[in-house]
Short mmCIF file of C-alpha atoms in Angstrom, two decimals:
data_model
loop_
_atom_site.label_atom_id
_atom_site.label_comp_id
_atom_site.label_asym_id
_atom_site.label_seq_id
_atom_site.Cartn_x
_atom_site.Cartn_y
_atom_site.Cartn_z
CA MET A 1 142.42 241.02 131.18
CA ALA A 2 141.55 238.83 134.17
CA GLY A 3 139.97 235.47 133.48
CA THR A 4 136.46 234.37 134.35
CA VAL A 5 134.53 231.17 134.99
CA ARG A 6 131.20 230.88 133.19
CA LEU A 7 128.13 228.73 133.87
CA ASP A 8 125.69 227.82 131.08
CA ILE A 9 122.63 225.62 131.58
CA ASP A 10 121.02 223.94 128.59
CA GLY A 11 118.10 221.76 129.58
CA ALA A 12 119.32 219.16 132.09
CA ILE A 13 123.02 219.81 131.42
CA ALA A 14 125.15 222.49 133.08
CA THR A 15 128.49 223.52 131.57
CA ILE A 16 131.26 225.21 133.56
CA THR A 17 133.85 226.92 131.32
CA ASN A 18 137.26 228.20 132.40
CA GLU A 19 137.87 231.42 130.44
CA ASN A 20 141.43 232.73 130.57
CA PRO A 21 142.68 231.32 127.25
CA ASP A 22 145.66 233.66 126.84
CA LYS A 23 147.12 232.04 129.98
CA HIS A 24 145.90 228.51 129.21
CA ASN A 25 143.03 229.15 131.66
CA ALA A 26 145.31 229.67 134.65
CA PHE A 27 143.33 230.49 137.79
CA ASP A 28 143.72 233.57 139.95
CA ASP A 29 141.86 234.21 143.21
CA ASP A 30 138.91 235.93 141.52
CA MET A 31 138.41 232.92 139.27
CA ASP A 32 138.57 230.64 142.31
CA MET A 33 135.74 232.55 143.97
CA GLN A 34 133.68 232.52 140.76
CA LEU A 35 134.17 228.76 140.51
CA PHE A 36 133.16 228.16 144.12
CA GLU A 37 130.03 230.30 143.68
CA ILE A 38 129.08 228.34 140.55
CA ILE A 39 129.59 225.01 142.28
CA ASP A 40 127.55 226.20 145.25
CA SER A 41 124.75 227.33 142.93
CA LEU A 42 124.50 223.82 141.45
CA VAL A 43 124.04 222.12 144.82
CA GLY A 44 120.40 221.16 145.29
CA ARG A 45 119.38 221.78 141.66
CA THR A 46 117.21 218.81 140.77
CA ASP A 47 116.79 220.04 137.20
CA VAL A 48 120.52 219.62 136.47
CA ARG A 49 121.25 215.98 135.70
CA ALA A 50 124.86 216.20 134.47
CA VAL A 51 127.66 218.77 134.61
CA ILE A 52 130.42 219.33 132.05
CA TRP A 53 133.59 221.17 133.07
CA ARG A 54 135.72 222.42 130.19
CA GLY A 55 138.24 225.08 129.19
CA GLU A 56 138.08 227.71 126.46
CA GLY A 57 140.94 227.65 123.98
CA LYS A 58 143.81 225.17 123.94
CA SER A 59 143.85 223.95 127.56
CA PHE A 60 141.57 222.90 130.38
CA SER A 61 143.75 224.84 132.84
CA SER A 62 147.45 225.28 133.52
CA GLY A 63 146.76 225.61 137.25
CA ARG A 64 147.61 228.67 139.30
CA ASP A 65 148.37 231.95 137.57
CA VAL A 66 151.85 232.49 139.03
CA GLY A 67 151.55 236.21 138.33
CA SER A 68 148.70 236.39 140.85
CA ILE A 69 150.54 234.66 143.69
CA GLY A 70 150.99 236.94 146.67
CA THR A 71 148.62 239.62 145.32
CA LEU A 72 145.56 238.60 147.35
CA ASN A 73 144.81 241.21 150.01
CA VAL A 74 142.43 239.62 152.50
CA PRO A 75 142.60 239.37 156.32
CA LEU A 76 143.06 235.59 156.26
CA SER A 77 146.01 233.48 157.32
CA HIS A 78 147.60 230.96 154.94
CA HIS A 79 145.82 228.16 156.80
CA GLU A 80 142.46 229.93 156.54
CA LEU A 81 142.93 230.53 152.81
CA MET A 82 143.59 226.84 152.32
CA ARG A 83 140.54 225.97 154.37
CA ARG A 84 138.41 228.24 152.20
CA GLY A 85 139.76 226.59 149.07
CA HIS A 86 139.16 223.08 150.39
CA ARG A 87 135.61 223.88 151.46
CA GLY A 88 134.87 225.52 148.11
CA ILE A 89 136.02 222.63 145.93
CA GLN A 90 134.63 219.91 148.22
CA ARG A 91 131.16 221.25 147.43
CA LEU A 92 131.58 219.35 144.15
CA TRP A 93 130.66 216.25 146.14
CA ASP A 94 127.35 217.81 147.21
CA ILE A 95 126.11 218.25 143.63
CA ASP A 96 123.64 215.46 142.84
CA ALA A 97 124.68 215.42 139.18
CA PRO A 98 127.94 213.76 138.07
CA VAL A 99 130.70 216.06 136.79
CA ILE A 100 132.55 215.16 133.57
CA VAL A 101 135.82 216.98 132.85
CA ALA A 102 136.94 217.63 129.25
CA CYS A 103 140.75 217.49 129.47
CA LYS A 104 142.84 219.06 126.71
CA GLY A 105 146.18 220.82 126.51
CA TRP A 106 147.55 221.59 129.95
CA VAL A 107 145.75 220.00 132.90
CA MET A 108 148.15 221.05 135.58
CA GLY A 109 148.67 221.69 139.29
CA GLY A 110 145.63 222.55 141.36
CA SER A 111 143.38 222.39 138.31
CA PHE A 112 144.52 218.82 137.62
CA GLN A 113 143.78 217.97 141.23
CA ARG A 114 140.33 219.55 141.01
CA ALA A 115 139.62 217.50 137.90
CA LEU A 116 140.60 214.38 139.84
CA LEU A 117 137.90 215.18 142.43
CA CYS A 118 135.24 214.95 139.72
CA ASP A 119 133.44 211.81 138.50
CA VAL A 120 134.87 211.27 135.00
CA ARG A 121 137.73 212.66 132.95
CA VAL A 122 137.87 212.41 129.15
CA ALA A 123 141.09 213.38 127.37
CA GLY A 124 141.63 215.02 124.05
CA GLU A 125 144.76 213.77 122.31
CA SER A 126 146.64 216.96 123.29
CA ALA A 127 146.06 216.53 127.04
CA ARG A 128 149.14 216.74 129.28
CA PHE A 129 148.94 216.23 133.03
CA ARG A 130 151.44 217.61 135.53
CA LEU A 131 151.91 218.30 139.25
CA PRO A 132 154.73 220.90 139.37
CA GLU A 133 154.23 222.10 142.95
CA VAL A 134 157.47 220.70 144.43
CA THR A 135 159.47 222.64 141.84
CA TYR A 136 157.94 225.79 143.38
CA GLY A 137 158.84 224.71 146.91
CA VAL A 138 155.34 223.59 147.96
CA ILE A 139 153.27 220.39 147.84
CA PRO A 140 150.05 219.49 146.00
CA ASP A 141 147.26 220.53 148.36
CA THR A 142 143.89 220.04 146.66
CA GLY A 143 143.21 216.36 147.30
CA GLY A 144 144.31 215.00 143.94
CA VAL A 145 147.25 213.00 145.31
CA ALA A 146 144.86 210.74 147.23
CA VAL A 147 142.85 210.08 144.07
CA LEU A 148 145.99 209.42 142.02
CA TYR A 149 147.25 207.03 144.68
CA GLU A 150 143.98 205.10 144.43
CA MET A 151 144.26 204.97 140.64
CA CYS A 152 147.95 204.49 140.05
CA GLY A 153 149.67 203.41 143.25
CA HIS A 154 152.79 204.67 144.96
CA GLY A 155 155.27 204.64 142.08
CA LEU A 156 153.61 206.93 139.55
CA VAL A 157 152.34 209.31 142.23
CA SER A 158 155.82 209.72 143.71
CA ASP A 159 157.31 210.22 140.23
CA MET A 160 154.78 212.89 139.26
CA VAL A 161 154.91 214.72 142.60
CA LEU A 162 158.67 214.61 143.20
CA THR A 163 159.88 215.27 139.64
CA GLY A 164 156.98 217.25 138.19
CA ARG A 165 157.15 215.23 134.99
CA VAL A 166 154.47 215.42 132.31
CA VAL A 167 152.08 212.52 131.66
CA ASP A 168 150.47 212.50 128.22
CA ALA A 169 146.95 211.37 127.36
CA ARG A 170 147.94 207.83 126.38
CA GLU A 171 149.80 207.19 129.64
CA ALA A 172 146.96 208.80 131.60
CA LEU A 173 144.54 206.35 130.00
CA ALA A 174 146.80 203.40 130.83
CA HIS A 175 146.77 204.42 134.50
CA GLY A 176 143.02 205.10 134.66
CA ILE A 177 143.41 208.86 135.16
CA VAL A 178 141.10 209.34 132.17
CA SER A 179 138.49 206.90 130.87
CA ARG A 180 138.71 207.74 127.16
CA ILE A 181 140.88 209.54 124.60
CA VAL A 182 139.31 211.27 121.61
CA PRO A 183 140.58 213.74 119.00
CA ASP A 184 140.61 217.28 120.35
CA ASP A 185 138.00 218.44 117.87
CA GLU A 186 135.62 215.72 119.11
CA LEU A 187 136.14 216.32 122.83
CA ASP A 188 133.24 218.71 123.49
CA GLU A 189 130.89 216.56 121.39
CA THR A 190 131.94 213.40 123.24
CA VAL A 191 131.46 214.77 126.76
CA ARG A 192 128.13 216.30 125.72
CA ALA A 193 126.94 212.91 124.48
CA MET A 194 128.07 211.31 127.75
CA ALA A 195 126.23 213.98 129.75
CA GLU A 196 123.07 213.49 127.70
CA GLN A 197 123.21 209.73 128.23
CA ILE A 198 123.55 210.17 131.99
CA ALA A 199 120.72 212.72 132.00
CA THR A 200 118.32 210.15 130.49
CA SER A 201 118.91 207.64 133.31
CA PRO A 202 116.70 207.64 136.45
CA ALA A 203 117.97 210.46 138.65
CA VAL A 204 117.78 208.48 141.89
CA THR A 205 119.73 205.59 140.36
CA VAL A 206 122.56 207.88 139.25
CA LYS A 207 122.57 209.52 142.68
CA MET A 208 122.76 206.21 144.56
CA ALA A 209 125.47 204.84 142.26
CA ARG A 210 127.58 207.92 142.97
CA GLU A 211 126.94 207.54 146.72
CA VAL A 212 128.35 204.00 146.65
CA ILE A 213 131.49 205.22 144.86
CA LYS A 214 131.85 208.23 147.17
CA HIS A 215 131.63 206.04 150.27
CA LEU A 216 134.60 204.09 148.93
CA ALA A 217 136.71 207.11 147.98
CA LEU A 218 135.91 210.19 150.05
CA PRO A 219 137.18 209.19 153.52
CA ALA A 220 140.74 208.78 152.23
CA ILE A 221 140.56 211.96 150.14
CA ARG A 222 139.27 214.05 153.08
CA ALA A 223 142.00 212.66 155.35
CA SER A 224 144.66 213.46 152.74
CA MET A 225 143.37 217.01 152.32
CA ASN A 226 143.52 217.53 156.09
CA ASP A 227 147.17 216.43 156.04
CA GLU A 228 147.90 218.70 153.08
CA MET A 229 146.48 221.72 154.90
CA ILE A 230 148.71 221.11 157.94
CA TYR A 231 151.90 220.35 155.99
CA GLN A 232 151.46 223.13 153.44
CA THR A 233 151.00 225.62 156.26
CA PHE A 234 154.21 224.30 157.86
CA ILE A 235 156.09 224.63 154.56
CA ASN A 236 154.88 228.22 154.17
CA ARG A 237 156.57 229.04 157.51
CA SER A 238 159.68 226.89 157.01
CA ASP A 239 163.33 227.98 156.77
CA ASP A 240 163.73 226.17 153.44
CA PHE A 241 160.81 228.04 151.86
CA ALA A 242 162.24 231.36 153.04
CA GLU A 243 165.65 230.34 151.68
CA MET A 244 164.19 229.40 148.30
CA ARG A 245 162.60 232.85 147.97
CA ALA A 246 165.73 234.63 149.16
CA ALA A 247 167.99 232.70 146.78
CA HIS A 248 165.68 233.48 143.87
CA ALA A 249 165.62 237.19 144.76
CA GLU A 250 169.41 237.28 145.14
CA ASP A 251 170.06 235.14 142.05
CA ARG A 252 172.16 232.56 143.90
CA PRO A 253 171.98 228.80 144.57
CA PRO A 254 169.79 227.98 147.58
CA ARG A 255 171.26 226.43 150.74
CA TYR A 256 168.56 224.15 152.13
CA THR A 257 168.71 222.75 155.66
CA GLY A 258 165.62 220.54 155.69
CA SER A 259 163.87 222.66 158.28
#
């Protein structure tokens, strides 16, 4: 069964839930569009004072559902699809309410990057963060690398991107990727309490505080996402990417040329 993304609003708090637990909440294209519609629906809602983003089951999200790759049948080029995805997730920044992400289990790939575009991340003890894109012959392309660079600097970002290694909750806290670690069974309760605390503060004060932070961060993130769109499109047309796919199909070692 295909996954879904659900929106629940309880008083001043909205909760977005990734629902594809059998696949650790991996996203396919339908889930992407549901997410973008939900985000768009929250823009301009003055009654929503805080947003929680969580995952059903064991994980926040393991990223892209690899079984869905290449199955989208729309009259859009690769570049246009990326543009649609960037525009959809960047609407997060137009929501007046801060977004708190409850990270548990796998927080991986594009879903990890989307979490990095939000205001706050809280980790359950089981949380594991990974950027595996290079191992699939592509690059991270959802803006998260710019945020990680701000948080962690060149060394960790290069390690995570180039090797695809896993970072656990404790290391993520040490690098500022998350702000807190709590037991998994207390994660939902903790982020709810944080959302309720934010919701009791003056709305204009929260909004202006976020504007100050966004003015510091967003120019670099937008510039990085523009680069990602150009370079990912180039990779999609490259000889090496075609060779990787051919070698996989023919069950042989790839012969890369760097072009």
